[in-house]
């Protein structure tokens, strides 16, 4: 079964994405136009991305002292992607978009992620522009966002700093008003920024005319001091090259300098940079300091940036999913063609018999089935979240509000679960290849290296866990968790009517009850230190429960055609997940429920 068949099933038979054209926003579309977008992206990914995945891994970005050098294939892929219109696929017609459902946009972008995540397909650029469309002024939208959507400019997000890492309250980048007329600049209140930003993906390159950095910084008060914590963080547009109010380059370089390239184990085709802002290497009007334009209100920068961060987190979840899927497809093909070993008979193995293909061995099937369960389940979760985005933006007010809150709860799972379990799928793909798996003769070792970054990208596993247990399940008096439980219960009730699925419905109901009981027990003392000491096991158990629900949903959609082998495969993958994976939640939840402090209280000297 091809990946496209899987995608079509999830989009149309499960999520009924083609019914979205009944809404006014998508009235110009139908399944034919959706399929045309998928066909185009599949073709570009096959022609411009996939053949060069190994090339960009070997030919890493390098700095010649003036500019970053990337393989020509990266330039060609970027041009083809921009020309496809996918940078603004879900945007309004008025800004050059196609007004596609985000569900279809996410599905179409999955082809690029599977073909070569390292080349990239505009994740940060789209997110940067979408943030500006939500929080920027009209002119900021016109000058910066629209040029990003058109592919003239690209975008970054500049949060982390060398000394602060994920602790954004400790960022040291400062922004000072630029002149007495700083408030009157048509592009927004104008500041001079000084500081350093680390791990900035696509922070320097020659792929586009300009790079638009979105930078978090603190504005000191009259006493020269900043507000402690995240409340003092503001957000600024800092272009690499200065522009006028028409979006044209002025010919003047902004004071943003490449301090160095980070060399990673994976995603090697994407430049990852340390950037110095305002060090004076490129003085503007004779002064050191990078010129930046305030987005939104002072002190509201992190709130604005979360618009991009949450979008990026779901994007990273899709990246992890498709890297897992790429490894699954490669190892499945290998297992079908690699002869090794002989079947076990009553008297053991008969060496005189011909070899069998390794896919005929039970343990190989176990590893393939685990990959299928992880990767196709993750894909279904990502598309479900994308469908919630469409509901949030085009549904009735009550439905839109529910979608918003469900997305809040599911975002930590959509980011973290694929990052852990599709990485495990990549590890199993290597295992299936045996000794060949860890050589560069086969692609699976690269998929694993690329995917290992995703547990850290856009907030580590621990940060997602703290967000889930410390914020998301508690917000609005637990209404988001209640909504999710309500949707799971509805699925359970539907599955109870199907003889083959009824046992799984009962198992999911029990798991859901366990999660609810554990959540209450974790917070029963009201002490965050105790509640959050085992946030990661909670995240793992919560994630497995969500994926069990997703697989039960998929199985319900597969039921009518259960004699079809593709549908039968989905039903069997559901069985695998409920028998092999969901039982794992007991051990994870036990330490959360008992507020076990083994890890938190372990003496440093005892390590």
mmCIF file of C-alpha atoms in Angstrom, residues 65-419:
data_model
loop_
_atom_site.group_PDB
_atom_site.id
_atom_site.type_symbol
_atom_site.label_atom_id
_atom_site.label_comp_id
_atom_site.label_asym_id
_atom_site.label_seq_id
_atom_site.Cartn_x
_atom_site.Cartn_y
_atom_site.Cartn_z
ATOM 1 C CA UNK A 65 33.465 34.441 5.152
ATOM 2 C CA UNK A 66 30.775 36.411 3.360
ATOM 3 C CA UNK A 67 27.870 34.067 2.739
ATOM 4 C CA UNK A 68 26.578 30.594 3.479
ATOM 5 C CA UNK A 69 26.979 28.083 0.656
ATOM 6 C CA UNK A 70 24.237 25.504 0.121
ATOM 7 C CA UNK A 71 23.919 22.847 -2.606
ATOM 8 C CA UNK A 72 22.236 24.002 -5.802
ATOM 9 C CA UNK A 73 19.537 21.382 -5.177
ATOM 10 C CA UNK A 74 18.401 23.344 -2.121
ATOM 11 C CA UNK A 75 17.992 26.499 -4.211
ATOM 12 C CA UNK A 76 15.994 24.621 -6.840
ATOM 13 C CA UNK A 77 13.756 22.976 -4.243
ATOM 14 C CA UNK A 78 13.047 26.301 -2.536
ATOM 15 C CA UNK A 79 12.104 27.926 -5.847
ATOM 16 C CA UNK A 80 9.802 25.064 -6.780
ATOM 17 C CA UNK A 81 8.107 25.131 -3.388
ATOM 18 C CA UNK A 82 7.575 28.893 -3.469
ATOM 19 C CA UNK A 83 6.207 28.680 -7.022
ATOM 20 C CA UNK A 84 3.691 26.035 -5.942
ATOM 21 C CA UNK A 85 1.920 28.579 -3.740
ATOM 22 C CA UNK A 86 2.148 26.340 -0.668
ATOM 23 C CA UNK A 87 3.690 29.082 1.485
ATOM 24 C CA UNK A 88 0.276 30.781 1.530
ATOM 25 C CA UNK A 89 -1.981 27.831 0.726
ATOM 26 C CA UNK A 90 -4.464 28.416 3.555
ATOM 27 C CA UNK A 91 -4.383 32.218 3.366
ATOM 28 C CA UNK A 92 -7.125 34.494 1.986
ATOM 29 C CA UNK A 93 -7.287 35.162 -1.734
ATOM 30 C CA UNK A 94 -6.671 38.845 -0.929
ATOM 31 C CA UNK A 95 -3.129 38.105 0.275
ATOM 32 C CA UNK A 96 -2.336 35.755 -2.582
ATOM 33 C CA UNK A 97 -3.469 32.565 -0.875
ATOM 34 C CA UNK A 98 -5.547 29.678 -2.165
ATOM 35 C CA UNK A 99 -7.983 29.536 0.790
ATOM 36 C CA UNK A 100 -7.320 25.818 1.118
ATOM 37 C CA UNK A 101 -8.370 24.038 4.286
ATOM 38 C CA UNK A 102 -5.408 23.708 6.608
ATOM 39 C CA UNK A 103 -6.120 19.962 6.668
ATOM 40 C CA UNK A 104 -5.268 19.771 2.971
ATOM 41 C CA UNK A 105 -2.249 22.064 3.378
ATOM 42 C CA UNK A 106 -0.860 19.838 6.150
ATOM 43 C CA UNK A 107 -1.429 16.711 4.078
ATOM 44 C CA UNK A 108 0.251 18.248 1.024
ATOM 45 C CA UNK A 109 3.269 19.401 3.034
ATOM 46 C CA UNK A 110 3.757 15.875 4.371
ATOM 47 C CA UNK A 111 5.202 14.825 0.994
ATOM 48 C CA UNK A 112 8.086 17.281 1.398
ATOM 49 C CA UNK A 113 8.758 16.185 4.970
ATOM 50 C CA UNK A 114 9.030 12.564 3.895
ATOM 51 C CA UNK A 115 11.104 13.316 0.785
ATOM 52 C CA UNK A 116 13.714 15.445 2.581
ATOM 53 C CA UNK A 117 13.027 17.169 5.865
ATOM 54 C CA UNK A 118 16.589 18.494 5.776
ATOM 55 C CA UNK A 119 15.969 20.588 2.655
ATOM 56 C CA UNK A 120 12.938 22.072 4.366
ATOM 57 C CA UNK A 121 9.655 23.314 2.963
ATOM 58 C CA UNK A 122 8.993 26.708 4.504
ATOM 59 C CA UNK A 123 7.740 25.718 7.971
ATOM 60 C CA UNK A 124 9.304 28.695 9.735
ATOM 61 C CA UNK A 125 8.580 31.131 6.924
ATOM 62 C CA UNK A 126 4.868 30.295 6.933
ATOM 63 C CA UNK A 127 4.752 30.403 10.717
ATOM 64 C CA UNK A 128 6.554 33.757 10.794
ATOM 65 C CA UNK A 129 4.140 35.245 8.263
ATOM 66 C CA UNK A 130 1.089 33.760 9.995
ATOM 67 C CA UNK A 131 2.168 35.360 13.272
ATOM 68 C CA UNK A 132 2.448 38.743 11.579
ATOM 69 C CA UNK A 133 -0.975 38.306 9.995
ATOM 70 C CA UNK A 134 -2.376 37.746 13.495
ATOM 71 C CA UNK A 135 -0.440 40.358 15.479
ATOM 72 C CA UNK A 136 1.224 42.765 13.030
ATOM 73 C CA UNK A 137 0.075 46.150 11.785
ATOM 74 C CA UNK A 138 -1.425 46.486 8.312
ATOM 75 C CA UNK A 139 1.888 47.722 6.951
ATOM 76 C CA UNK A 140 3.868 44.968 8.675
ATOM 77 C CA UNK A 141 1.552 42.463 7.015
ATOM 78 C CA UNK A 142 1.973 44.135 3.634
ATOM 79 C CA UNK A 143 5.754 44.610 3.748
ATOM 80 C CA UNK A 144 6.893 41.488 5.571
ATOM 81 C CA UNK A 145 4.201 38.783 5.709
ATOM 82 C CA UNK A 146 3.033 39.047 2.097
ATOM 83 C CA UNK A 147 6.597 38.936 0.781
ATOM 84 C CA UNK A 148 7.217 35.820 2.873
ATOM 85 C CA UNK A 149 4.094 34.192 1.464
ATOM 86 C CA UNK A 150 5.308 35.074 -2.033
ATOM 87 C CA UNK A 151 8.711 33.457 -1.410
ATOM 88 C CA UNK A 152 10.701 36.702 -1.818
ATOM 89 C CA UNK A 153 11.594 36.734 1.886
ATOM 90 C CA UNK A 154 12.066 33.876 4.320
ATOM 91 C CA UNK A 155 11.515 33.895 8.073
ATOM 92 C CA UNK A 156 12.999 32.669 11.338
ATOM 93 C CA UNK A 157 12.091 32.590 15.013
ATOM 94 C CA UNK A 158 14.800 33.808 17.402
ATOM 95 C CA UNK A 159 14.088 32.746 20.967
ATOM 96 C CA UNK A 160 16.932 30.770 22.561
ATOM 97 C CA UNK A 161 20.225 32.272 23.683
ATOM 98 C CA UNK A 162 23.510 30.510 24.464
ATOM 99 C CA UNK A 163 23.279 31.120 28.204
ATOM 100 C CA UNK A 164 19.506 30.658 28.548
ATOM 101 C CA UNK A 165 18.475 27.742 26.323
ATOM 102 C CA UNK A 166 14.775 27.061 26.865
ATOM 103 C CA UNK A 167 14.587 29.385 29.886
ATOM 104 C CA UNK A 168 13.182 32.389 28.050
ATOM 105 C CA UNK A 169 12.773 34.416 31.233
ATOM 106 C CA UNK A 170 16.588 34.613 31.307
ATOM 107 C CA UNK A 171 17.142 36.037 27.825
ATOM 108 C CA UNK A 172 19.628 38.907 27.773
ATOM 109 C CA UNK A 173 18.901 40.518 24.384
ATOM 110 C CA UNK A 174 17.956 44.159 24.910
ATOM 111 C CA UNK A 175 15.969 46.629 22.792
ATOM 112 C CA UNK A 176 16.357 50.389 23.200
ATOM 113 C CA UNK A 177 14.279 53.085 21.464
ATOM 114 C CA UNK A 178 16.034 54.254 18.282
ATOM 115 C CA UNK A 179 15.965 58.035 18.462
ATOM 116 C CA UNK A 180 13.399 60.471 19.780
ATOM 117 C CA UNK A 181 11.055 59.731 16.884
ATOM 118 C CA UNK A 182 11.187 55.946 17.365
ATOM 119 C CA UNK A 183 7.407 55.706 17.832
ATOM 120 C CA UNK A 184 6.702 57.327 14.459
ATOM 121 C CA UNK A 185 8.309 54.820 12.089
ATOM 122 C CA UNK A 186 5.594 53.575 9.679
ATOM 123 C CA UNK A 187 6.918 50.000 9.976
ATOM 124 C CA UNK A 188 6.322 50.067 13.735
ATOM 125 C CA UNK A 189 8.004 51.554 16.832
ATOM 126 C CA UNK A 190 11.721 51.357 15.977
ATOM 127 C CA UNK A 191 14.301 49.946 18.388
ATOM 128 C CA UNK A 192 17.980 48.967 18.393
ATOM 129 C CA UNK A 193 18.610 45.394 19.491
ATOM 130 C CA UNK A 194 21.792 43.953 20.984
ATOM 131 C CA UNK A 195 22.253 40.322 21.945
ATOM 132 C CA UNK A 196 22.910 36.783 20.740
ATOM 133 C CA UNK A 197 20.516 34.095 19.557
ATOM 134 C CA UNK A 198 21.427 30.402 19.321
ATOM 135 C CA UNK A 199 20.023 27.417 17.368
ATOM 136 C CA UNK A 200 18.387 29.648 14.754
ATOM 137 C CA UNK A 201 17.298 27.452 11.860
ATOM 138 C CA UNK A 202 17.661 29.077 8.418
ATOM 139 C CA UNK A 203 19.250 32.074 10.122
ATOM 140 C CA UNK A 204 21.638 32.790 7.242
ATOM 141 C CA UNK A 205 21.522 31.776 3.582
ATOM 142 C CA UNK A 206 21.149 33.141 0.047
ATOM 143 C CA UNK A 207 17.920 31.320 -0.825
ATOM 144 C CA UNK A 208 15.750 34.458 -0.709
ATOM 145 C CA UNK A 209 16.188 38.195 -1.145
ATOM 146 C CA UNK A 210 15.837 38.820 2.567
ATOM 147 C CA UNK A 211 15.498 37.009 5.899
ATOM 148 C CA UNK A 212 12.936 38.302 8.389
ATOM 149 C CA UNK A 213 13.918 37.476 11.959
ATOM 150 C CA UNK A 214 11.277 37.519 14.687
ATOM 151 C CA UNK A 215 13.292 38.260 17.805
ATOM 152 C CA UNK A 216 12.391 38.147 21.504
ATOM 153 C CA UNK A 217 14.083 40.867 23.562
ATOM 154 C CA UNK A 218 13.523 42.921 26.706
ATOM 155 C CA UNK A 219 12.997 46.691 26.804
ATOM 156 C CA UNK A 220 14.704 48.259 29.857
ATOM 157 C CA UNK A 221 12.750 50.783 31.897
ATOM 158 C CA UNK A 222 13.882 54.358 32.661
ATOM 159 C CA UNK A 223 16.118 52.968 35.433
ATOM 160 C CA UNK A 224 17.873 50.702 32.929
ATOM 161 C CA UNK A 225 16.412 47.562 34.483
ATOM 162 C CA UNK A 226 14.118 45.035 32.827
ATOM 163 C CA UNK A 227 11.030 43.341 34.237
ATOM 164 C CA UNK A 228 12.040 39.901 35.581
ATOM 165 C CA UNK A 229 10.570 36.772 34.015
ATOM 166 C CA UNK A 230 8.644 36.429 30.790
ATOM 167 C CA UNK A 231 6.351 39.423 31.422
ATOM 168 C CA UNK A 232 9.061 41.762 30.226
ATOM 169 C CA UNK A 233 9.609 40.087 26.861
ATOM 170 C CA UNK A 234 8.689 41.948 23.666
ATOM 171 C CA UNK A 235 8.726 40.822 20.023
ATOM 172 C CA UNK A 236 10.502 42.553 17.134
ATOM 173 C CA UNK A 237 10.780 42.233 13.367
ATOM 174 C CA UNK A 238 14.493 42.416 12.533
ATOM 175 C CA UNK A 239 15.149 42.092 8.772
ATOM 176 C CA UNK A 240 18.589 40.981 7.603
ATOM 177 C CA UNK A 241 18.412 43.757 5.001
ATOM 178 C CA UNK A 242 16.521 46.968 5.607
ATOM 179 C CA UNK A 243 13.427 47.670 3.513
ATOM 180 C CA UNK A 244 11.216 50.655 2.734
ATOM 181 C CA UNK A 245 7.469 50.921 3.169
ATOM 182 C CA UNK A 246 6.965 49.268 -0.243
ATOM 183 C CA UNK A 247 8.922 46.193 0.798
ATOM 184 C CA UNK A 248 11.853 47.072 -1.459
ATOM 185 C CA UNK A 249 15.428 46.617 -0.253
ATOM 186 C CA UNK A 250 17.086 49.934 0.596
ATOM 187 C CA UNK A 251 20.567 48.568 -0.096
ATOM 188 C CA UNK A 252 21.570 48.822 3.561
ATOM 189 C CA UNK A 253 22.499 45.739 5.592
ATOM 190 C CA UNK A 254 21.072 45.504 9.110
ATOM 191 C CA UNK A 255 23.405 44.855 12.031
ATOM 192 C CA UNK A 256 22.803 41.102 12.136
ATOM 193 C CA UNK A 257 25.913 38.957 11.807
ATOM 194 C CA UNK A 258 26.529 35.229 11.540
ATOM 195 C CA UNK A 259 28.714 34.187 14.479
ATOM 196 C CA UNK A 260 28.880 30.534 13.495
ATOM 197 C CA UNK A 261 27.173 27.480 12.068
ATOM 198 C CA UNK A 262 26.093 24.651 14.346
ATOM 199 C CA UNK A 263 26.903 21.187 12.977
ATOM 200 C CA UNK A 264 24.153 18.774 13.959
ATOM 201 C CA UNK A 265 23.745 15.018 13.825
ATOM 202 C CA UNK A 266 20.718 15.469 11.557
ATOM 203 C CA UNK A 267 18.798 18.054 9.498
ATOM 204 C CA UNK A 268 22.238 18.868 8.100
ATOM 205 C CA UNK A 269 20.858 20.509 4.974
ATOM 206 C CA UNK A 270 19.295 23.331 7.005
ATOM 207 C CA UNK A 271 21.602 26.059 8.265
ATOM 208 C CA UNK A 272 21.542 26.262 12.044
ATOM 209 C CA UNK A 273 23.158 29.393 13.358
ATOM 210 C CA UNK A 274 24.421 31.547 16.181
ATOM 211 C CA UNK A 275 23.456 35.123 15.317
ATOM 212 C CA UNK A 276 24.863 38.315 16.821
ATOM 213 C CA UNK A 277 22.457 41.240 16.856
ATOM 214 C CA UNK A 278 23.886 44.736 17.142
ATOM 215 C CA UNK A 279 27.563 43.952 17.630
ATOM 216 C CA UNK A 280 28.543 46.688 15.162
ATOM 217 C CA UNK A 281 29.801 44.521 12.296
ATOM 218 C CA UNK A 282 27.224 46.126 10.005
ATOM 219 C CA UNK A 283 26.502 49.534 11.576
ATOM 220 C CA UNK A 284 23.262 51.183 10.520
ATOM 221 C CA UNK A 285 23.531 54.921 9.968
ATOM 222 C CA UNK A 286 26.906 54.835 11.670
ATOM 223 C CA UNK A 287 25.681 53.143 14.835
ATOM 224 C CA UNK A 288 25.886 49.630 16.246
ATOM 225 C CA UNK A 289 22.548 47.980 16.972
ATOM 226 C CA UNK A 290 20.185 45.944 14.832
ATOM 227 C CA UNK A 291 17.093 47.887 13.782
ATOM 228 C CA UNK A 292 13.904 46.144 14.861
ATOM 229 C CA UNK A 293 10.203 47.026 14.701
ATOM 230 C CA UNK A 294 7.927 46.223 17.625
ATOM 231 C CA UNK A 295 5.154 43.688 17.022
ATOM 232 C CA UNK A 296 2.111 44.185 19.220
ATOM 233 C CA UNK A 297 2.525 45.806 22.616
ATOM 234 C CA UNK A 298 5.640 45.974 24.822
ATOM 235 C CA UNK A 299 5.781 43.035 27.220
ATOM 236 C CA UNK A 300 3.424 40.938 25.096
ATOM 237 C CA UNK A 301 6.111 39.320 22.976
ATOM 238 C CA UNK A 302 5.869 35.790 24.301
ATOM 239 C CA UNK A 303 2.087 35.774 23.937
ATOM 240 C CA UNK A 304 2.500 36.780 20.284
ATOM 241 C CA UNK A 305 5.329 34.319 19.715
ATOM 242 C CA UNK A 306 3.217 31.423 20.985
ATOM 243 C CA UNK A 307 1.189 31.820 17.781
ATOM 244 C CA UNK A 308 4.261 30.736 15.850
ATOM 245 C CA UNK A 309 5.572 28.326 18.488
ATOM 246 C CA UNK A 310 2.368 26.288 18.628
ATOM 247 C CA UNK A 311 2.212 26.133 14.834
ATOM 248 C CA UNK A 312 5.859 25.038 14.763
ATOM 249 C CA UNK A 313 5.227 22.388 17.417
ATOM 250 C CA UNK A 314 2.553 20.750 15.289
ATOM 251 C CA UNK A 315 4.879 21.127 12.286
ATOM 252 C CA UNK A 316 7.648 19.333 14.169
ATOM 253 C CA UNK A 317 5.196 16.578 15.044
ATOM 254 C CA UNK A 318 4.482 16.145 11.333
ATOM 255 C CA UNK A 319 8.215 16.195 10.555
ATOM 256 C CA UNK A 320 8.824 13.430 13.099
ATOM 257 C CA UNK A 321 5.876 11.477 11.733
ATOM 258 C CA UNK A 322 7.085 11.604 8.142
ATOM 259 C CA UNK A 323 10.671 10.695 9.013
ATOM 260 C CA UNK A 324 9.240 7.669 10.782
ATOM 261 C CA UNK A 325 7.079 6.944 7.760
ATOM 262 C CA UNK A 326 10.058 7.192 5.418
ATOM 263 C CA UNK A 327 11.951 4.655 7.529
ATOM 264 C CA UNK A 328 8.924 2.382 7.673
ATOM 265 C CA UNK A 329 8.517 2.394 3.893
ATOM 266 C CA UNK A 330 12.244 1.711 3.399
ATOM 267 C CA UNK A 331 12.388 -1.150 5.887
ATOM 268 C CA UNK A 332 9.161 -2.671 4.545
ATOM 269 C CA UNK A 333 10.637 -2.718 1.053
ATOM 270 C CA UNK A 334 13.881 -4.207 2.369
ATOM 271 C CA UNK A 335 12.069 -6.891 4.377
ATOM 272 C CA UNK A 336 10.098 -7.977 1.313
ATOM 273 C CA UNK A 337 13.245 -8.515 -0.733
ATOM 274 C CA UNK A 338 15.969 -9.646 1.684
ATOM 275 C CA UNK A 339 16.325 -13.460 1.890
ATOM 276 C CA UNK A 340 17.730 -14.716 5.175
ATOM 277 C CA UNK A 341 17.033 -17.662 7.455
ATOM 278 C CA UNK A 342 14.649 -20.565 7.132
ATOM 279 C CA UNK A 343 11.265 -21.390 8.615
ATOM 280 C CA UNK A 344 11.025 -23.281 11.883
ATOM 281 C CA UNK A 345 9.600 -26.764 11.402
ATOM 282 C CA UNK A 346 8.706 -29.512 13.896
ATOM 283 C CA UNK A 347 12.343 -30.649 13.962
ATOM 284 C CA UNK A 348 13.788 -27.157 13.871
ATOM 285 C CA UNK A 349 15.303 -25.406 10.876
ATOM 286 C CA UNK A 350 16.179 -27.429 7.782
ATOM 287 C CA UNK A 351 19.345 -25.969 6.217
ATOM 288 C CA UNK A 352 18.564 -27.819 2.997
ATOM 289 C CA UNK A 353 15.478 -25.728 2.456
ATOM 290 C CA UNK A 354 15.722 -22.462 0.479
ATOM 291 C CA UNK A 355 15.972 -19.199 2.412
ATOM 292 C CA UNK A 356 12.863 -17.177 3.083
ATOM 293 C CA UNK A 357 12.441 -13.426 2.941
ATOM 294 C CA UNK A 358 12.865 -11.817 6.327
ATOM 295 C CA UNK A 359 9.308 -10.424 6.282
ATOM 296 C CA UNK A 360 8.189 -13.997 6.871
ATOM 297 C CA UNK A 361 9.796 -14.015 10.328
ATOM 298 C CA UNK A 362 7.465 -13.133 13.209
ATOM 299 C CA UNK A 363 9.902 -10.730 14.855
ATOM 300 C CA UNK A 364 10.368 -8.756 11.646
ATOM 301 C CA UNK A 365 6.595 -8.489 11.373
ATOM 302 C CA UNK A 366 6.514 -7.268 14.980
ATOM 303 C CA UNK A 367 8.937 -4.479 14.164
ATOM 304 C CA UNK A 368 7.121 -3.528 10.961
ATOM 305 C CA UNK A 369 3.784 -3.551 12.724
ATOM 306 C CA UNK A 370 5.138 -1.343 15.513
ATOM 307 C CA UNK A 371 6.358 1.136 12.889
ATOM 308 C CA UNK A 372 2.992 1.079 11.141
ATOM 309 C CA UNK A 373 1.159 1.637 14.429
ATOM 310 C CA UNK A 374 3.436 4.507 15.454
ATOM 311 C CA UNK A 375 3.675 6.281 12.115
ATOM 312 C CA UNK A 376 0.187 5.898 10.668
ATOM 313 C CA UNK A 377 -1.270 6.639 14.093
ATOM 314 C CA UNK A 378 0.848 9.781 14.324
ATOM 315 C CA UNK A 379 -0.199 10.857 10.848
ATOM 316 C CA UNK A 380 -3.845 10.441 11.811
ATOM 317 C CA UNK A 381 -3.270 12.556 14.937
ATOM 318 C CA UNK A 382 -1.556 15.330 12.952
ATOM 319 C CA UNK A 383 -4.391 15.461 10.417
ATOM 320 C CA UNK A 384 -6.968 15.427 13.212
ATOM 321 C CA UNK A 385 -5.254 18.465 14.743
ATOM 322 C CA UNK A 386 -5.189 20.143 11.332
ATOM 323 C CA UNK A 387 -8.918 19.478 11.043
ATOM 324 C CA UNK A 388 -9.382 21.202 14.416
ATOM 325 C CA UNK A 389 -7.563 24.252 13.006
ATOM 326 C CA UNK A 390 -10.116 24.411 10.188
ATOM 327 C CA UNK A 391 -12.917 24.070 12.719
ATOM 328 C CA UNK A 392 -11.445 26.873 14.785
ATOM 329 C CA UNK A 393 -11.259 29.207 11.778
ATOM 330 C CA UNK A 394 -14.418 28.305 9.863
ATOM 331 C CA UNK A 395 -16.793 26.523 12.229
ATOM 332 C CA UNK A 396 -19.751 27.805 14.213
ATOM 333 C CA UNK A 397 -18.714 29.866 17.280
ATOM 334 C CA UNK A 398 -19.325 27.079 19.795
ATOM 335 C CA UNK A 399 -17.561 24.486 17.629
ATOM 336 C CA UNK A 400 -14.671 26.888 17.006
ATOM 337 C CA UNK A 401 -14.191 27.445 20.729
ATOM 338 C CA UNK A 402 -14.180 23.709 21.399
ATOM 339 C CA UNK A 403 -11.614 23.200 18.651
ATOM 340 C CA UNK A 404 -9.415 25.921 20.152
ATOM 341 C CA UNK A 405 -9.431 24.271 23.567
ATOM 342 C CA UNK A 406 -8.926 20.759 22.202
ATOM 343 C CA UNK A 407 -5.899 22.023 20.268
ATOM 344 C CA UNK A 408 -4.482 23.499 23.466
ATOM 345 C CA UNK A 409 -4.612 20.080 25.136
ATOM 346 C CA UNK A 410 -3.473 18.075 22.114
ATOM 347 C CA UNK A 411 -0.575 20.272 20.959
ATOM 348 C CA UNK A 412 1.960 18.876 23.502
ATOM 349 C CA UNK A 413 0.978 15.367 22.374
ATOM 350 C CA UNK A 414 1.040 16.221 18.655
ATOM 351 C CA UNK A 415 4.591 17.511 19.080
ATOM 352 C CA UNK A 416 6.062 15.061 21.568
ATOM 353 C CA UNK A 417 4.472 11.680 20.836
ATOM 354 C CA UNK A 418 5.723 11.381 17.239
ATOM 355 C CA UNK A 419 9.096 12.784 18.326
#
